[in-house]
Coordinates of C-alpha atoms and ligand atoms in Angstrom, one line a residue:
M141 CA 55.2 -26.2 -26.6
M142 CA 53.6 -22.8 -27.2
E143 CA 54.4 -20.0 -24.8
M144 CA 51.9 -20.0 -21.9
K145 CA 49.8 -16.8 -22.1
K146 CA 47.9 -16.0 -18.9
Q147 CA 44.7 -14.2 -19.7
Q148 CA 42.8 -12.1 -17.1
S149 CA 45.8 -12.7 -14.9
V150 CA 44.9 -10.5 -11.9
S151 CA 45.3 -11.5 -8.4
K152 CA 42.3 -12.2 -6.2
S153 CA 42.8 -9.0 -4.3
D154 CA 42.2 -6.9 -7.5
G155 CA 38.7 -5.8 -6.8
G156 CA 38.1 -4.0 -10.0
E157 CA 38.3 -7.2 -12.0
F158 CA 35.6 -8.9 -9.8
S159 CA 33.1 -6.2 -10.4
H160 CA 33.5 -6.3 -14.2
L161 CA 33.3 -10.0 -14.7
G162 CA 31.8 -11.6 -17.8
Y163 CA 29.4 -14.5 -17.4
Q164 CA 27.7 -17.1 -19.5
S165 CA 23.9 -17.0 -19.3
G166 CA 21.5 -19.9 -19.0
F167 CA 20.3 -22.7 -16.7
G168 CA 21.8 -26.2 -17.1
N169 CA 23.1 -25.4 -20.6
S170 CA 26.1 -27.1 -22.2
F171 CA 28.5 -24.2 -21.3
S172 CA 32.0 -23.8 -22.6
S173 CA 34.7 -21.3 -21.8
E174 CA 38.4 -20.9 -22.5
A175 CA 40.7 -18.3 -20.9
I176 CA 43.2 -18.9 -23.7
D177 CA 42.1 -19.3 -27.3
G178 CA 42.3 -22.9 -28.3
A179 CA 42.6 -24.4 -24.8
L180 CA 39.4 -26.5 -25.2
P181 CA 40.1 -29.7 -27.0
R182 CA 38.0 -29.9 -30.2
G183 CA 36.0 -33.0 -31.0
Q184 CA 36.8 -35.1 -28.0
N185 CA 37.0 -34.8 -24.2
S186 CA 40.1 -36.7 -23.4
P187 CA 42.8 -36.3 -26.0
L188 CA 46.2 -37.9 -25.5
F189 CA 47.7 -34.5 -25.7
C190 CA 45.4 -31.6 -24.6
P191 CA 46.1 -28.1 -25.9
Y192 CA 48.9 -26.2 -24.0
G193 CA 49.9 -29.4 -22.2
L194 CA 46.8 -29.3 -19.9
Y195 CA 45.4 -32.2 -18.0
A196 CA 41.8 -33.3 -18.7
E197 CA 39.7 -33.9 -15.6
Q198 CA 35.9 -34.7 -15.4
I199 CA 33.8 -33.7 -12.4
S200 CA 30.5 -35.7 -12.2
G201 CA 27.6 -34.2 -10.3
T202 CA 25.3 -37.2 -11.1
S203 CA 26.0 -40.9 -11.5
F204 CA 27.5 -41.7 -14.9
T205 CA 24.3 -43.5 -15.8
S206 CA 21.7 -40.9 -14.7
P207 CA 19.1 -40.3 -17.4
R208 CA 20.2 -37.8 -20.0
F209 CA 17.8 -35.1 -18.8
S210 CA 19.3 -35.1 -15.4
N211 CA 22.9 -36.1 -16.1
Q212 CA 25.4 -33.4 -15.0
R213 CA 29.1 -33.3 -15.6
S214 CA 31.8 -31.0 -16.8
W215 CA 35.3 -31.4 -18.2
L216 CA 38.0 -29.2 -16.8
Y217 CA 41.3 -28.6 -18.6
R218 CA 43.8 -27.7 -15.9
I219 CA 47.5 -27.0 -15.4
K220 CA 47.8 -29.8 -12.7
P221 CA 45.1 -32.3 -11.8
S222 CA 43.2 -32.0 -8.5
V223 CA 44.8 -35.3 -7.3
T224 CA 48.2 -33.7 -6.8
H225 CA 48.0 -33.1 -3.1
E226 CA 49.2 -34.6 0.2
P227 CA 46.8 -36.9 2.1
F228 CA 43.7 -35.5 3.8
K229 CA 44.0 -35.1 7.6
P230 CA 41.2 -34.1 10.0
L231 CA 41.0 -30.4 10.6
V232 CA 42.6 -29.5 14.0
P233 CA 41.0 -28.0 16.0
D234 CA 37.8 -29.6 15.0
H235 CA 35.3 -27.1 13.5
G236 CA 32.5 -28.6 15.5
K237 CA 29.5 -26.7 14.2
L238 CA 28.9 -28.2 10.8
V239 CA 26.5 -31.1 10.8
S240 CA 25.5 -33.4 7.8
E241 CA 23.8 -36.3 9.6
F242 CA 21.1 -35.4 12.0
N243 CA 20.5 -37.7 15.0
K244 CA 19.9 -37.7 18.7
S245 CA 23.5 -37.2 19.5
N246 CA 24.0 -33.9 17.6
S247 CA 20.5 -32.3 17.5
S248 CA 17.1 -32.3 19.0
T249 CA 13.6 -31.7 17.8
T250 CA 10.7 -29.4 18.8
P251 CA 7.4 -28.5 17.2
T252 CA 7.6 -25.0 18.8
Q253 CA 7.7 -22.0 16.5
L254 CA 11.3 -20.7 16.6
R255 CA 12.7 -17.3 15.7
W256 CA 16.2 -15.9 15.9
K257 CA 17.4 -12.3 15.9
P258 CA 20.2 -11.3 13.5
V259 CA 23.5 -12.7 14.7
D260 CA 26.3 -10.2 15.5
F261 CA 29.4 -10.1 13.3
P262 CA 32.4 -11.8 14.8
E263 CA 35.1 -9.8 16.7
S264 CA 38.0 -12.1 16.0
P265 CA 39.2 -12.9 12.5
T266 CA 36.7 -15.3 10.9
D267 CA 36.5 -16.4 7.3
F268 CA 33.6 -18.0 5.5
I269 CA 34.5 -21.5 6.6
D270 CA 35.2 -20.6 10.2
G271 CA 31.9 -18.6 10.3
L272 CA 29.6 -21.4 9.0
Y273 CA 27.4 -23.1 11.5
T274 CA 24.5 -25.5 11.0
V275 CA 21.1 -24.4 12.3
C276 CA 19.0 -27.5 11.5
G277 CA 18.5 -30.2 9.0
A278 CA 17.4 -33.8 8.4
G279 CA 18.7 -37.0 6.8
S280 CA 22.3 -37.8 6.0
S281 CA 24.9 -36.9 3.5
F282 CA 26.2 -40.5 3.7
L283 CA 22.8 -41.8 2.6
R284 CA 22.6 -39.1 -0.1
Q285 CA 19.2 -37.9 1.2
G286 CA 18.7 -34.9 3.3
F287 CA 19.3 -31.2 3.8
A288 CA 21.0 -28.8 6.2
I289 CA 20.5 -25.1 6.8
H290 CA 23.5 -23.2 7.8
M291 CA 24.2 -19.6 8.5
Y292 CA 27.5 -17.7 8.3
T293 CA 29.0 -14.5 9.9
A294 CA 32.5 -13.6 8.7
N295 CA 34.8 -10.7 8.6
K296 CA 37.8 -11.9 6.6
S297 CA 38.6 -13.4 3.2
M298 CA 39.8 -17.0 2.9
D299 CA 43.5 -16.9 2.4
N300 CA 45.6 -19.4 0.5
C301 CA 42.8 -22.0 0.9
A302 CA 39.8 -23.4 -0.9
F303 CA 36.7 -25.1 0.4
C304 CA 35.2 -28.2 -1.2
N305 CA 31.9 -29.7 -0.2
A306 CA 31.8 -33.4 -0.9
D307 CA 28.4 -33.7 0.9
G308 CA 26.1 -31.7 -1.2
D309 CA 25.3 -28.5 -3.1
F310 CA 25.3 -25.1 -1.3
L311 CA 22.7 -22.5 -2.1
V312 CA 24.2 -19.3 -0.5
V313 CA 21.9 -16.3 0.2
P314 CA 24.2 -13.3 1.3
Q315 CA 22.3 -10.9 3.5
K316 CA 25.1 -8.4 4.3
G317 CA 28.3 -7.9 2.4
R318 CA 29.3 -9.0 -1.1
L319 CA 31.0 -12.3 -1.8
W320 CA 33.8 -12.5 -4.3
I321 CA 33.9 -16.2 -5.1
T322 CA 36.7 -17.8 -7.0
T323 CA 35.8 -21.3 -8.3
E324 CA 37.4 -23.8 -10.6
C325 CA 35.1 -22.6 -13.4
G326 CA 35.9 -18.9 -12.9
R327 CA 34.9 -16.0 -10.6
L328 CA 31.6 -14.6 -9.4
Q329 CA 30.7 -11.5 -7.6
V330 CA 27.6 -12.1 -5.5
S331 CA 25.8 -9.2 -3.7
P332 CA 23.0 -9.3 -1.2
G333 CA 19.9 -9.7 -3.3
E334 CA 21.6 -12.3 -5.4
I335 CA 22.1 -16.0 -4.7
V336 CA 24.8 -18.4 -5.7
V337 CA 24.8 -22.2 -6.1
L338 CA 28.1 -24.0 -5.5
P339 CA 27.5 -27.6 -6.5
Q340 CA 28.9 -30.6 -4.7
G341 CA 32.6 -31.1 -5.2
F342 CA 33.6 -27.8 -6.7
R343 CA 36.5 -26.0 -5.0
F344 CA 35.9 -22.4 -4.1
S345 CA 37.4 -19.6 -2.1
V346 CA 35.4 -16.6 -0.7
S347 CA 36.7 -13.1 -0.3
L348 CA 34.8 -10.4 1.5
P349 CA 35.4 -7.0 -0.1
D350 CA 33.0 -5.3 2.3
G351 CA 34.4 -6.8 5.5
P352 CA 31.7 -8.0 8.0
S353 CA 29.3 -10.3 6.1
R354 CA 26.4 -12.5 7.0
G355 CA 24.0 -14.9 5.2
Y356 CA 22.2 -18.1 4.9
V357 CA 23.1 -21.4 3.2
A358 CA 20.9 -24.3 2.2
E359 CA 22.6 -27.6 1.5
V360 CA 21.0 -30.5 -0.3
F361 CA 22.3 -34.1 -0.2
G362 CA 21.6 -36.3 -3.2
S363 CA 19.7 -33.8 -5.3
H364 CA 20.5 -30.8 -7.3
F365 CA 18.5 -27.6 -7.8
Q366 CA 16.4 -27.2 -10.9
L367 CA 13.9 -24.7 -12.2
P368 CA 10.3 -25.5 -11.2
D369 CA 7.8 -26.6 -13.8
L370 CA 5.5 -23.7 -14.8
G371 CA 2.3 -25.8 -15.4
P372 CA -0.6 -23.6 -16.4
I373 CA 1.5 -20.4 -16.0
G374 CA 2.9 -21.3 -19.5
A375 CA 6.3 -21.1 -21.0
N376 CA 7.5 -17.9 -19.3
G377 CA 7.5 -16.4 -15.8
L378 CA 9.2 -16.8 -12.4
A379 CA 13.0 -17.2 -12.8
A380 CA 14.0 -17.1 -16.5
P381 CA 16.8 -19.4 -17.5
R382 CA 18.7 -16.6 -19.2
D383 CA 19.1 -14.7 -15.9
F384 CA 21.2 -17.5 -14.4
L385 CA 24.9 -16.6 -14.7
V386 CA 27.8 -19.0 -14.9
P387 CA 31.5 -17.9 -14.7
T388 CA 33.9 -17.8 -17.6
A389 CA 37.2 -19.7 -17.3
W390 CA 39.9 -17.9 -15.2
F391 CA 43.0 -19.4 -13.8
E392 CA 46.1 -18.6 -11.8
E393 CA 49.4 -20.4 -12.3
G394 CA 52.7 -20.6 -10.5
S395 CA 53.6 -22.1 -7.2
H396 CA 51.4 -21.4 -4.1
P397 CA 53.3 -23.1 -1.3
G398 CA 51.1 -24.4 1.5
F399 CA 47.8 -24.0 -0.4
T400 CA 45.2 -25.8 1.7
I401 CA 42.1 -27.6 0.4
V402 CA 39.4 -27.9 3.2
Q403 CA 37.1 -30.7 2.3
K404 CA 33.7 -31.2 4.0
F405 CA 33.1 -34.9 4.0
G406 CA 30.3 -36.5 6.1
G407 CA 30.0 -33.2 8.0
E408 CA 33.6 -33.3 9.1
L409 CA 36.4 -31.1 7.8
F410 CA 39.6 -32.5 6.4
T411 CA 42.6 -30.5 5.1
A412 CA 45.1 -31.4 2.4
R413 CA 48.2 -29.4 1.4
Q414 CA 49.3 -28.8 -2.2
D415 CA 51.8 -26.4 -3.7
F416 CA 49.6 -24.8 -6.4
S417 CA 46.3 -23.1 -6.6
P418 CA 43.2 -25.3 -7.5
F419 CA 42.0 -22.3 -9.6
N420 CA 44.2 -23.5 -12.5
V421 CA 41.5 -24.5 -15.0
V422 CA 42.3 -22.8 -18.3
A423 CA 39.2 -24.0 -20.1
W424 CA 36.1 -26.1 -19.3
H425 CA 32.9 -27.3 -20.8
G426 CA 29.8 -29.0 -19.5
N427 CA 26.5 -28.5 -17.7
Y428 CA 27.8 -28.9 -14.1
A429 CA 29.0 -25.5 -12.8
P430 CA 28.5 -22.9 -10.1
Y431 CA 25.9 -20.2 -11.0
K432 CA 24.4 -17.0 -9.6
Y433 CA 21.0 -15.3 -9.9
D434 CA 19.8 -11.8 -9.1
L435 CA 16.5 -12.1 -7.2
S436 CA 15.3 -8.7 -8.6
K437 CA 15.0 -10.4 -12.0
F438 CA 12.3 -12.7 -10.7
C439 CA 8.9 -12.3 -12.5
P440 CA 6.3 -13.0 -9.8
Y441 CA 2.8 -14.4 -10.6
N442 CA -0.1 -14.2 -8.2
T443 CA -3.8 -13.8 -7.7
V444 CA -5.5 -11.0 -9.7
L445 CA -8.9 -11.3 -8.1
I446 CA -9.4 -13.1 -4.9
D447 CA -7.5 -15.1 -2.2
H448 CA -3.9 -15.6 -1.3
S449 CA -1.9 -18.0 -3.5
D450 CA 0.3 -20.7 -1.9
P451 CA 3.9 -19.6 -1.7
S452 CA 5.0 -22.2 -4.2
I453 CA 3.9 -19.7 -6.8
N454 CA 7.2 -17.9 -6.0
T455 CA 9.6 -20.9 -6.3
V456 CA 12.9 -19.8 -7.7
L457 CA 14.6 -23.2 -7.5
T458 CA 13.6 -26.6 -6.3
A459 CA 15.7 -29.7 -5.3
P460 CA 13.3 -32.6 -5.9
T461 CA 12.8 -35.9 -4.2
D462 CA 11.8 -39.0 -6.2
K463 CA 8.1 -38.2 -5.4
P464 CA 6.5 -36.0 -8.0
G465 CA 5.8 -32.5 -6.5
V466 CA 7.5 -33.2 -3.2
A467 CA 10.7 -31.1 -2.7
L468 CA 13.7 -32.0 -0.7
L469 CA 14.1 -28.3 -0.6
D470 CA 12.3 -25.5 -2.3
F471 CA 13.8 -22.0 -2.4
V472 CA 10.9 -19.6 -2.5
I473 CA 11.0 -15.8 -2.3
F474 CA 8.6 -13.0 -1.2
P475 CA 9.7 -10.2 -3.5
P476 CA 8.2 -6.6 -4.0
R477 CA 4.9 -6.9 -5.9
W478 CA 1.4 -5.6 -6.2
L479 CA -1.4 -6.8 -4.0
V480 CA -4.7 -6.4 -5.7
A481 CA -7.0 -9.1 -4.3
E482 CA -10.6 -8.0 -3.5
H483 CA -12.4 -8.8 -0.2
T484 CA -9.4 -10.9 0.6
F485 CA -7.2 -11.3 3.7
R486 CA -4.0 -10.4 1.8
P487 CA -1.2 -11.3 4.1
P488 CA -0.2 -15.0 4.4
Y489 CA -3.0 -17.1 5.8
Y490 CA -2.9 -18.9 9.1
H491 CA -1.8 -22.4 8.4
R492 CA -0.2 -25.7 9.3
N493 CA 2.0 -27.4 6.7
C494 CA 3.2 -31.0 6.3
M495 CA 6.4 -29.4 4.9
S496 CA 8.8 -27.6 7.2
E497 CA 9.5 -23.9 6.6
F498 CA 12.7 -22.1 7.5
M499 CA 12.6 -18.3 6.7
G500 CA 15.1 -15.6 6.4
L501 CA 14.9 -11.9 5.5
I502 CA 17.5 -10.3 3.2
S503 CA 16.2 -6.7 3.4
G504 CA 13.2 -4.6 4.5
G505 CA 10.3 -6.1 6.3
Y506 CA 8.1 -9.2 5.9
E507 CA 4.4 -8.9 5.2
A508 CA 3.3 -11.4 7.9
K509 CA 5.3 -9.9 10.7
A510 CA 5.0 -6.2 11.9
D511 CA 7.8 -6.7 14.4
G512 CA 10.6 -9.0 15.4
F513 CA 11.5 -10.6 12.1
L514 CA 14.5 -8.6 11.1
P515 CA 17.0 -8.6 8.2
G516 CA 19.5 -11.3 9.0
G517 CA 17.1 -13.0 11.4
S518 CA 15.4 -16.3 10.8
S519 CA 12.5 -18.5 11.8
L520 CA 11.5 -22.1 11.7
H521 CA 8.0 -23.5 11.6
S522 CA 8.3 -27.2 11.4
C523 CA 5.9 -29.8 10.0
M524 CA 2.3 -29.0 11.2
T525 CA 3.4 -26.3 13.5
P526 CA 0.8 -23.5 13.4
H527 CA 1.9 -20.1 12.3
G528 CA 0.8 -17.0 10.4
P529 CA 0.6 -13.2 10.7
D530 CA 1.3 -11.6 14.0
T531 CA -1.4 -9.8 15.9
K532 CA -0.4 -6.3 14.7
T533 CA -0.5 -7.5 11.0
Y534 CA -3.9 -9.1 11.5
E535 CA -5.4 -6.1 13.2
A536 CA -4.0 -3.6 10.7
T537 CA -5.3 -5.7 7.8
I538 CA -8.8 -6.0 9.3
A539 CA -8.8 -2.2 10.1
R540 CA -8.1 -1.5 6.4
G541 CA -11.2 -3.4 5.5
N542 CA -12.6 -4.4 2.2
E543 CA -12.0 -1.1 0.5
A544 CA -8.2 -1.5 0.3
G545 CA -7.1 -0.7 -3.3
P546 CA -4.2 -2.0 -5.2
H547 CA -1.1 -1.7 -3.0
K548 CA 2.5 -2.4 -3.8
I549 CA 4.7 -4.0 -1.2
T550 CA 8.1 -2.5 -1.6
D551 CA 11.4 -2.7 0.4
T552 CA 11.2 -6.3 1.1
M553 CA 13.0 -9.5 0.1
A554 CA 12.2 -12.5 2.4
F555 CA 12.7 -16.1 1.4
M556 CA 11.8 -19.6 2.6
F557 CA 13.7 -22.9 2.5
E558 CA 10.8 -25.5 2.5
S559 CA 11.5 -29.2 3.0
C560 CA 9.4 -32.4 3.1
L561 CA 11.8 -33.7 5.7
I562 CA 11.3 -32.7 9.4
P563 CA 14.4 -30.8 10.6
R564 CA 16.3 -31.5 13.8
I565 CA 17.9 -28.5 15.4
C566 CA 21.5 -28.0 16.5
P567 CA 22.1 -27.3 20.2
W568 CA 24.0 -24.0 19.6
A569 CA 21.0 -22.7 17.6
L570 CA 18.6 -23.6 20.4
E571 CA 20.9 -22.2 23.1
S572 CA 21.8 -19.2 21.0
P573 CA 21.7 -15.8 22.7
F574 CA 19.9 -14.6 19.6
M575 CA 17.0 -16.9 20.1
D576 CA 13.8 -14.9 20.4
H577 CA 12.2 -16.6 23.5
G578 CA 9.1 -14.4 23.3
Y579 CA 8.2 -15.3 19.7
Y580 CA 4.9 -17.0 20.7
Q581 CA 3.7 -13.7 22.2
C582 CA 3.3 -12.2 18.7
W583 CA 0.2 -14.3 18.3
I584 CA -1.1 -14.4 21.9
G585 CA -3.0 -11.1 21.5
L586 CA -5.1 -12.5 18.6
K587 CA -8.6 -11.9 19.9
S588 CA -11.8 -13.7 19.1
H589 CA -13.9 -11.7 16.7
F590 CA -16.6 -14.3 16.7
C591 CA -20.0 -12.9 16.5
C592 CA -23.3 -14.8 16.6
L593 CA -24.7 -12.6 13.8
D594 CA -23.0 -11.9 10.5
I595 CA -20.3 -9.3 11.1
Q596 CA -21.4 -7.6 7.9
N597 CA -24.6 -6.8 9.8
G598 CA -22.6 -4.8 12.4
C599 CA -22.7 -7.3 15.2
N600 CA -20.6 -6.3 18.2
D601 CA -21.4 -9.2 20.5
T602 CA -18.3 -11.4 21.0
V603 CA -19.1 -14.8 22.3
D604 CA -16.3 -15.5 24.7
G605 CA -16.1 -11.9 25.8
D606 CA -12.3 -11.6 25.7
D607 CA -12.6 -7.9 24.7
Ligands
OMD234 O1 4.7 -18.9 6.8 C1 5.1 -18.0 6.0 O2 5.2 -16.8 6.3 C2 5.4 -18.4 4.6 C3 4.2 -18.4 3.8 C4 3.8 -17.4 3.0 C5 2.6 -17.3 2.3 O3 2.3 -16.3 1.6 C6 1.8 -18.4 2.4 C7 2.2 -19.6 3.1 C8 3.3 -19.6 3.8 O4 3.8 -20.6 4.5
FE2_235 FE1 4.2 -20.8 6.5

C-alpha cells in the first residue's frame, strides 16, 4: 500500500489554519474534494478496493427514492467507518433543555408578544452542546415534520467529542464569537454576520477561538433548506448560489482514545465511545454537505416607489413544506439598505400573520424597535399575534413626515425565523430571568391620531380625546 501522506495535517488548536481555509463555492452542487491526490475513487462510488485502503460510506439526507431534483447524498472515503464505536448510552446527567417533540408535558403556548433580553455568558465551563437550549418549536422529529428554535451561550471548545444531530438540520446564526467548526467534510470558520447549515447526521465539533460566544439555531425536521424561487425578480438577486461555501476535505488520523460521539436522537442525547476521530474523511463527493454564507453578500430587493414590501422579499433560505409557498421555516434577514419609498410609512407595518415569527438581532438596531430589542436578544410573535413598530418608532416616523428623502439604514442585521407551524414555548424560556415582562408597554403609548377631517387639512381634533 502507498505511504499514507497526511495533507493539511494541523491540529484543531492551530488557529491560523482555520482563518485561511479554502472552500468550494455553490449551492447544492455536486461537490468533490480530496485531501490526498487520488483518494476519490474514479468512475464508481463503491469499489472493492478504495484508493489508499479507505472505506466508502454513504450519508443520505433524503430517502433513496426522492425525486432527482431534491435527492441529497454524499459519499465519504474514510480511514475507518462511522460504525466502529461502542453502543450508544443515554447521556448522564441528562441535558434536559433540548426538545424535539412539542407537547403539553414539555412546553406551553401563549399568544402574547414575547421578548427576551440578551442572555449572559456562562460562568462555568460550557461548550456548544452544554450551552444549547430550546426556546420554542412545533411538531416532532419522530414524525419528520416540525421545527425547533434553540439558542446557545458557551465559553469553551468541544474537546475530544463530536455532535451529531439525527433529528434535523441546524441553521446556526452566531451573534457573538467566531465558531471554528470541524465537520466530516472539512473545516469552516463562521463569524458573526455569517451563518452555517449543519445538515442532519453530519458529525461536527465546535471550537470557540474568541471565548464567550452566543447565537441562535433553527432546526428543521423532515425538510432541508433551499434557495427561494425568485419569481419576477428574475434570474439574479437575493442570496447568490456562488456565495455559499462548502468545506474541502480535511482529516486527522491516529488514535484518539475515549473520543465521544454525542448523538441527538428524538431530542435526547446519547453518547458512544470510539478510539479514533470521526474527522477521518480523506475525500468525499456529493451534494449533501455543511455550508456557510456571509449575510453581507446578500443582494436585497425592495420597493423603489411606494409602500413597504413583505419581509419574504429578503428570504435567504427556505425549508419548504409540501404546500407550495408555505414554509416550514424561512430564514429572512433585515440587512443594511436604502429606504426610498415616497409618502410611505417606511418601517414594518402593523400586522397579524398566520405564520409565526421569531426574531433575533445580530448587530446594531432594528428598524421597528427604538428600544429594548438588543443584539443577542429575541422576540416571538406567534400566529395572528398583533405586532409592529413601537411607539417611539411610530412617532419619529410621523414627525419626519412626507418629505423624508432617500435614507440608508446602516449598522443593522436582524433576522427572522418564520414558520407555518404554531410554536409551543419551553418552560425555561418563559421563566427566564431575561424575559422582558414589560414588552407590551412599547405599544401602549400609541395614541389615536384619528381626526374627523382629513389630516392633510390640518385637523387637530382627536375624537377620543386621549391627548
Ligand atoms: O414583525 C417584524 O418586525 C418582521 C417584519 C418586518 C417587515 O418589514 C414586515 C413584516 C414583518 O413581519
Ligand atoms: Fe412581523
